[in-house]
Amino acid sequence: MPTNGVNRALKLQFGLINYENRYLTAEAFGFKVNASGVSMKKKQIWTLEQDEQDGQVVFLRSHLLRYLASDKDGKIICEADKPDPECRFLIVPQSDGRWALQSVPYLRYFGGSADYLSCFSQAIGEQELWAVHLALHPQASLLSVARKRYAHLSSSDGEISVDSNIPWGVDSLVTLVYLDGKYSLKTCDSRFLRNDGKLVKESTNATCFTLELKSGKLAFKDCDGKYLTPVGPTGTLRSGRCSKPGKDELFDLEESHPQVIFQAANKRFVSVKQGVSISANQDVETDMETFQMEIDKASKKSMFRTNGGSYWTLVTHGEIHYNSFNTMFDIEWRGKRVALKASNGKYVCTKKNGQLSAVSDAVGDDELFLMKLINRPMLILRGENGFVCHHKNSNALDANRSIYDIFWLIFNDGAYNIKSHGKFWYVSSSGLVCSDGEKSEDFFLEFLEHGRIAIKSSNGKYLRGDQGGTLMGDGASVDASSLWEY
């Protein structure tokens, strides 16, 4: 069965683009709403909430935690801090994937441009149509609602199969690529899903899908008006025969936790292969040597989950086993290596026989581990002001864009090199992060919060987005500007 709530379905957040290609924007001053935004930043992001009594009714919440509403005269307001009857809307999807939003109490449609928005039209015209641009991080796990199974790349069959009980390893990562209102599904080996189920290197009309929403779930409609669905015993993901989405055509996007491999001082991989104890005694990396790192939101401590669904657990005498009870660990970031401190206040060390035990008071070689992230070969970074993207006219990087570029993460003995267009990232003498390096430079990933990392450069400073929206490598400490969704 699926992971029973360990991986949460992502809350749908998006920008709404009107017929003039402008985003619906919630202003802080007077809780005013306009359609003037030229790109999707914080003020242009809306969260969809469903009515608990009637699943078809939705509420739109702004970044100010206020709800969009229409009064009987069609006037648009966005100041209610709790959803009231005038905040109730129906989504009326159109064949091209755009939405019309209908006020439930007054049956009028919402539309307009710039400062002239209203909800008074009795019919749907061009001005009442909104394109949907998802604002969530585009790398996720894809869960079939009907099959309760996860999608993964099946390299032997050259397809995406929907038959995994848990989203495990790099093959289970799906990247949503947004272009001109359509979405493509990209696998970890950088191929696109075509509507006939084949994986191809180039994006075409047949790899582009319109995203539709039904009862809070997603459906992907292809260029022929058919929907993606799992087909056959292995759940081959391809377009089926349906021109209306039913349960078989619905999917959830779930957050993808980091999955890591540990190598101890004895150069062997930490594994669960040998029974209930956790030991560093394997020479190959398989699912048995892969652990999902789940960071507790409140304490920011880490739990490590096995592919069988158990957790690392501290038992008597300080030994580390795995079972259904989890132990939280503090991770100390020590350059190319990490140290793990268990809930008994002791550091985890590797004994002579490879067994892991939390018995050490200080950190020496036996307490250091090489930790390798395995399920992010493609790196997409989103900070507090937007995505990291190449600057149009220079070798710098923007950190405030509504579109994203995909970068490549290359592991290098506990550090990482970041590559794009055949060149490497580096930090210049002025503190600018540049993307045209001929030689690789080491960066260090620190998993500090649930869903967020800090990136330290080899100069000991953190990568941050500055006020002008440029990516800098000069952060002295970690704050909101230097934490990245990845």
XYZ file of C-alpha atoms in Angstrom, residues 9-422:
414
model
C -0.315 15.413 -1.142
C 0.913 18.845 -2.081
C -1.458 21.734 -1.441
C -2.359 23.144 -4.830
C -0.920 26.608 -5.268
C -0.969 28.445 -8.567
C -1.056 31.692 -10.456
C -4.116 32.658 -12.517
C -3.352 34.334 -15.865
C -6.038 36.392 -17.610
C -6.666 36.878 -21.337
C -4.094 39.723 -21.439
C -1.391 37.413 -20.029
C -1.407 39.151 -16.646
C -1.489 37.414 -13.247
C -4.205 37.854 -10.626
C -2.504 39.804 -7.831
C -3.430 40.342 -4.164
C -2.080 43.680 -2.894
C -1.337 44.214 0.784
C -2.736 47.762 0.695
C -6.482 47.660 1.340
C -6.631 43.961 0.353
C -7.155 45.087 -3.245
C -7.049 42.644 -6.158
C -5.952 43.383 -9.714
C -4.783 41.512 -12.812
C -1.564 43.415 -13.447
C 1.222 40.993 -12.448
C 3.696 40.260 -15.249
C 5.193 37.194 -13.516
C 4.353 34.818 -10.676
C 5.870 35.983 -7.404
C 4.517 35.888 -3.855
C 1.593 38.295 -4.474
C 0.447 36.258 -7.494
C 0.219 32.889 -5.704
C -3.207 31.542 -4.688
C -3.982 28.434 -2.637
C -6.974 26.280 -3.498
C -9.112 25.047 -0.599
C -12.116 22.781 -0.946
C -15.405 23.099 0.873
C -15.689 20.194 3.325
C -19.422 19.759 2.721
C -19.408 20.147 -1.067
C -16.212 18.962 -2.812
C -17.082 20.861 -5.999
C -16.998 24.237 -4.218
C -13.601 25.910 -3.823
C -12.129 28.885 -1.982
C -9.178 30.918 -3.262
C -6.810 32.138 -0.550
C -4.253 34.879 -1.179
C -0.692 35.035 0.203
C -2.123 37.370 2.874
C -4.335 34.448 4.071
C -7.477 36.292 2.900
C -10.209 34.821 0.724
C -11.408 36.033 -2.681
C -15.110 36.929 -2.667
C -17.765 38.574 -4.821
C -20.773 40.529 -3.580
C -24.212 40.651 -5.262
C -23.129 43.570 -7.476
C -20.112 41.671 -8.781
C -17.593 43.680 -6.746
C -14.430 41.685 -6.001
C -13.018 41.802 -2.480
C -10.291 39.804 -0.755
C -10.343 40.640 2.951
C -12.256 37.828 4.724
C -9.918 35.878 7.006
C -12.371 32.963 7.068
C -14.326 31.669 4.058
C -17.896 32.995 4.103
C -20.737 32.238 1.614
C -19.601 34.976 -0.819
C -16.164 33.290 -1.058
C -17.644 30.161 -2.641
C -16.713 29.534 -6.302
C -17.119 26.731 -8.821
C -14.353 25.916 -11.310
C -15.774 25.486 -14.821
C -12.947 23.887 -16.880
C -12.772 24.689 -20.592
C -11.524 22.415 -23.382
C -8.246 24.354 -23.670
C -7.486 23.830 -19.966
C -8.393 27.340 -18.849
C -10.830 27.913 -16.007
C -13.917 30.020 -15.619
C -14.725 30.867 -11.977
C -18.406 31.102 -11.116
C -19.702 32.687 -7.920
C -21.846 30.048 -6.182
C -24.339 32.429 -4.503
C -24.835 34.733 -7.525
C -24.045 32.412 -10.510
C -21.977 35.145 -12.210
C -18.505 34.714 -13.754
C -15.280 36.366 -12.606
C -13.079 38.223 -15.094
C -11.623 41.491 -16.318
C -8.263 43.174 -16.634
C -5.850 45.394 -14.628
C -7.857 47.193 -11.908
C -11.189 46.456 -13.607
C -12.137 43.060 -12.206
C -15.704 42.009 -11.527
C -17.848 38.935 -11.101
C -20.952 40.050 -12.961
C -20.918 38.363 -16.371
C -23.772 35.937 -17.006
C -21.826 34.088 -19.712
C -18.250 32.900 -20.213
C -16.310 35.027 -22.696
C -12.591 35.494 -23.311
C -12.377 37.973 -20.402
C -13.719 35.355 -17.963
C -11.066 32.727 -18.749
C -7.987 32.111 -16.599
C -4.939 29.952 -17.401
C -3.522 28.033 -14.442
C 0.219 28.127 -13.682
C 1.124 25.733 -10.840
C 3.297 27.342 -8.164
C 4.389 24.199 -6.357
C 7.902 22.841 -6.673
C 7.800 20.890 -9.952
C 9.614 17.753 -8.735
C 7.284 15.317 -7.014
C 6.005 11.753 -6.769
C 2.954 10.910 -8.901
C 0.270 8.754 -7.225
C -2.574 7.120 -9.121
C -5.772 7.720 -7.124
C -7.500 4.557 -8.402
C -4.583 2.128 -8.173
C -3.028 3.653 -5.034
C 0.353 3.058 -6.670
C 3.204 5.391 -7.602
C 4.679 6.119 -11.015
C 8.308 5.248 -11.688
C 10.618 4.939 -14.668
C 10.806 1.304 -15.768
C 14.049 1.312 -17.756
C 13.677 -2.340 -18.793
C 10.334 -1.595 -20.473
C 11.214 1.950 -21.560
C 8.042 3.376 -20.000
C 6.580 4.938 -16.881
C 4.895 2.202 -14.833
C 2.365 2.917 -12.097
C 2.937 -0.104 -9.857
C 5.206 0.995 -6.963
C 3.956 0.646 -3.385
C 6.278 3.438 -2.288
C 8.080 6.081 -4.365
C 11.627 4.777 -3.934
C 14.836 5.884 -5.565
C 15.598 8.321 -8.335
C 13.295 6.496 -10.799
C 10.220 7.679 -8.842
C 10.973 11.377 -9.339
C 8.773 13.128 -11.914
C 9.538 16.672 -13.079
C 6.683 18.833 -14.406
C 7.923 21.100 -17.188
C 5.676 24.143 -17.825
C 5.569 25.862 -21.222
C 2.864 28.108 -22.682
C 0.108 26.859 -20.395
C 0.845 23.149 -20.950
C 2.801 20.645 -18.866
C 5.184 17.854 -19.844
C 6.254 14.966 -17.613
C 10.029 14.454 -17.531
C 11.719 11.337 -16.132
C 14.960 11.301 -14.118
C 16.924 10.388 -17.275
C 15.623 13.554 -18.975
C 13.081 11.986 -21.323
C 9.515 13.224 -21.940
C 6.380 11.079 -21.705
C 4.504 10.962 -25.023
C 0.754 10.352 -25.063
C 1.242 6.836 -26.516
C 3.308 5.875 -23.446
C 6.708 6.075 -25.157
C 9.574 8.116 -23.651
C 11.278 10.523 -26.051
C 14.220 12.948 -25.885
C 12.482 15.937 -27.507
C 9.315 17.748 -26.423
C 6.554 17.857 -29.070
C 2.815 18.522 -29.160
C 2.281 14.858 -28.168
C 4.311 15.326 -24.941
C 2.342 18.415 -23.811
C -0.693 18.019 -21.552
C -3.338 20.377 -20.251
C -3.726 20.174 -16.486
C -7.279 19.769 -15.204
C -8.518 19.732 -11.641
C -11.280 17.492 -10.362
C -12.146 17.226 -6.645
C -8.686 18.487 -5.744
C -6.946 15.843 -7.906
C -5.091 16.345 -11.193
C -5.861 14.981 -14.650
C -3.569 15.316 -17.693
C -5.335 15.873 -21.046
C -3.375 15.283 -24.249
C -3.499 17.071 -27.621
C -6.279 14.712 -28.799
C -8.515 15.374 -25.778
C -7.746 12.008 -24.114
C -6.425 11.587 -20.559
C -3.354 9.897 -19.093
C -4.223 6.707 -17.222
C -2.376 3.575 -15.998
C -2.980 0.736 -18.507
C -2.481 -3.023 -18.085
C -0.936 -5.060 -15.257
C 2.194 -2.888 -14.887
C 0.158 0.338 -15.104
C 1.848 1.718 -18.241
C 1.199 5.472 -18.150
C -0.346 6.576 -21.456
C -3.452 8.212 -22.863
C -6.544 6.033 -22.621
C -9.851 6.183 -24.457
C -11.676 8.499 -22.070
C -12.507 12.053 -23.064
C -13.830 12.751 -19.543
C -11.679 12.100 -16.477
C -12.965 9.441 -14.073
C -11.190 8.015 -11.025
C -8.711 6.061 -13.215
C -7.491 9.325 -14.771
C -6.873 11.181 -11.484
C -3.517 11.714 -9.778
C -2.032 13.304 -6.683
C 1.324 15.022 -6.627
C 3.161 14.208 -3.396
C 6.255 15.852 -2.009
C 9.408 13.919 -2.748
C 11.582 13.473 0.346
C 15.366 13.315 -0.052
C 16.716 9.777 -0.246
C 20.323 9.196 0.759
C 23.071 6.594 0.997
C 25.602 6.535 3.855
C 29.184 5.318 3.565
C 31.064 4.730 6.822
C 34.785 5.140 7.599
C 35.302 1.470 6.624
C 34.300 2.495 3.039
C 31.230 0.234 3.163
C 27.596 1.256 2.746
C 25.115 1.338 5.630
C 22.454 -1.316 4.985
C 19.433 -3.188 6.367
C 20.331 -6.385 4.530
C 21.456 -8.344 7.591
C 18.287 -8.448 9.752
C 17.107 -5.924 12.320
C 20.453 -4.246 12.989
C 21.762 -1.442 10.806
C 25.368 -2.032 9.738
C 27.942 -0.610 7.350
C 28.835 -3.876 5.604
C 27.789 -3.671 1.925
C 29.815 -2.869 -1.188
C 26.967 -1.973 -3.573
C 24.186 0.604 -3.483
C 20.695 -0.928 -3.726
C 17.279 -0.143 -2.228
C 18.519 -1.867 0.971
C 21.237 0.789 1.310
C 18.910 3.727 0.534
C 17.164 5.690 3.294
C 14.484 8.344 3.109
C 15.320 11.378 5.204
C 12.219 12.912 6.804
C 12.819 16.162 8.660
C 10.447 16.975 11.512
C 8.959 20.447 10.981
C 8.997 21.439 14.653
C 12.329 20.098 15.923
C 14.151 20.088 12.535
C 15.618 16.703 13.526
C 15.828 13.879 10.979
C 14.277 10.420 10.827
C 15.576 7.736 8.464
C 13.099 5.405 6.807
C 13.934 2.099 5.136
C 12.365 0.974 1.864
C 10.349 -1.533 3.908
C 8.639 1.295 5.799
C 10.533 0.948 9.117
C 12.685 3.602 10.801
C 16.125 3.725 12.354
C 15.556 3.147 16.065
C 17.820 3.529 19.089
C 17.730 0.375 21.266
C 19.404 -0.640 24.533
C 23.203 -0.349 24.641
C 22.990 2.364 21.988
C 22.646 0.035 19.002
C 20.749 1.261 15.928
C 18.080 -1.169 14.669
C 15.039 -0.594 12.495
C 11.389 -1.085 13.385
C 8.133 0.871 13.498
C 9.364 3.247 16.247
C 11.478 6.078 14.979
C 14.385 7.857 16.607
C 15.184 11.430 15.680
C 18.768 12.369 14.889
C 20.579 15.692 14.802
C 22.795 16.032 11.747
C 26.026 17.971 12.120
C 27.393 19.277 8.812
C 31.157 18.889 8.682
C 32.168 19.773 5.129
C 32.279 16.625 3.031
C 31.082 14.408 5.905
C 28.238 14.369 8.430
C 27.973 13.253 12.046
C 24.713 11.898 13.506
C 23.729 12.506 17.133
C 20.998 10.229 18.517
C 18.307 11.048 21.091
C 20.567 9.759 23.910
C 22.960 12.648 23.200
C 25.654 10.305 21.823
C 27.144 10.238 18.340
C 26.557 7.286 16.024
C 29.780 5.377 15.346
C 30.704 2.391 13.199
C 32.019 -0.535 15.244
C 34.695 -2.930 13.965
C 32.008 -5.383 12.757
C 30.176 -2.578 10.898
C 27.306 -2.317 13.438
C 26.072 1.253 14.022
C 25.815 2.308 17.686
C 25.128 5.665 19.337
C 27.802 5.450 22.056
C 30.386 8.159 21.310
C 30.848 11.438 23.177
C 33.039 13.051 20.501
C 33.480 12.891 16.722
C 36.431 11.057 15.198
C 36.810 9.097 11.946
C 34.443 6.327 13.086
C 31.669 8.887 13.729
C 31.877 10.485 10.272
C 29.765 9.385 7.320
C 29.719 10.312 3.672
C 26.067 11.100 2.804
C 25.025 11.012 -0.850
C 21.706 12.360 -2.169
C 20.480 9.943 -4.853
C 17.067 11.221 -5.986
C 17.896 14.714 -7.289
C 20.046 14.364 -10.414
C 18.079 17.309 -11.785
C 18.089 20.287 -9.443
C 15.357 22.951 -9.439
C 15.712 25.611 -6.740
C 12.944 27.860 -5.437
C 13.669 30.537 -2.836
C 11.476 33.051 -1.022
C 11.162 35.249 -4.154
C 10.953 32.660 -6.906
C 12.967 30.149 -8.914
C 16.656 30.167 -9.810
C 17.092 30.747 -13.535
C 19.834 31.838 -15.952
C 20.056 35.609 -16.366
C 19.143 36.586 -19.920
C 22.215 38.668 -20.733
C 25.022 37.575 -18.404
C 26.662 34.620 -16.646
C 24.811 35.471 -13.400
C 21.739 33.652 -12.069
C 18.395 35.163 -11.109
C 16.710 33.990 -7.890
C 13.282 35.595 -8.360
C 11.818 34.117 -11.539
C 8.396 32.530 -12.040
C 9.882 30.037 -14.504
C 12.696 27.662 -13.622
C 15.782 26.208 -15.226
C 16.876 22.632 -14.592
C 20.450 22.196 -13.357
C 22.469 19.000 -12.927
C 23.773 17.895 -9.545
C 27.009 15.873 -9.696
C 28.173 14.122 -6.520
C 31.862 14.537 -5.659
C 33.019 12.751 -2.469
C 30.558 14.405 -0.071
C 30.369 17.693 -2.011
C 28.413 18.524 -5.166
C 29.174 20.260 -8.452
C 26.310 22.096 -10.159
C 26.265 22.099 -13.957
C 24.184 23.667 -16.723
C 24.734 23.931 -20.488
C 28.024 22.049 -20.087
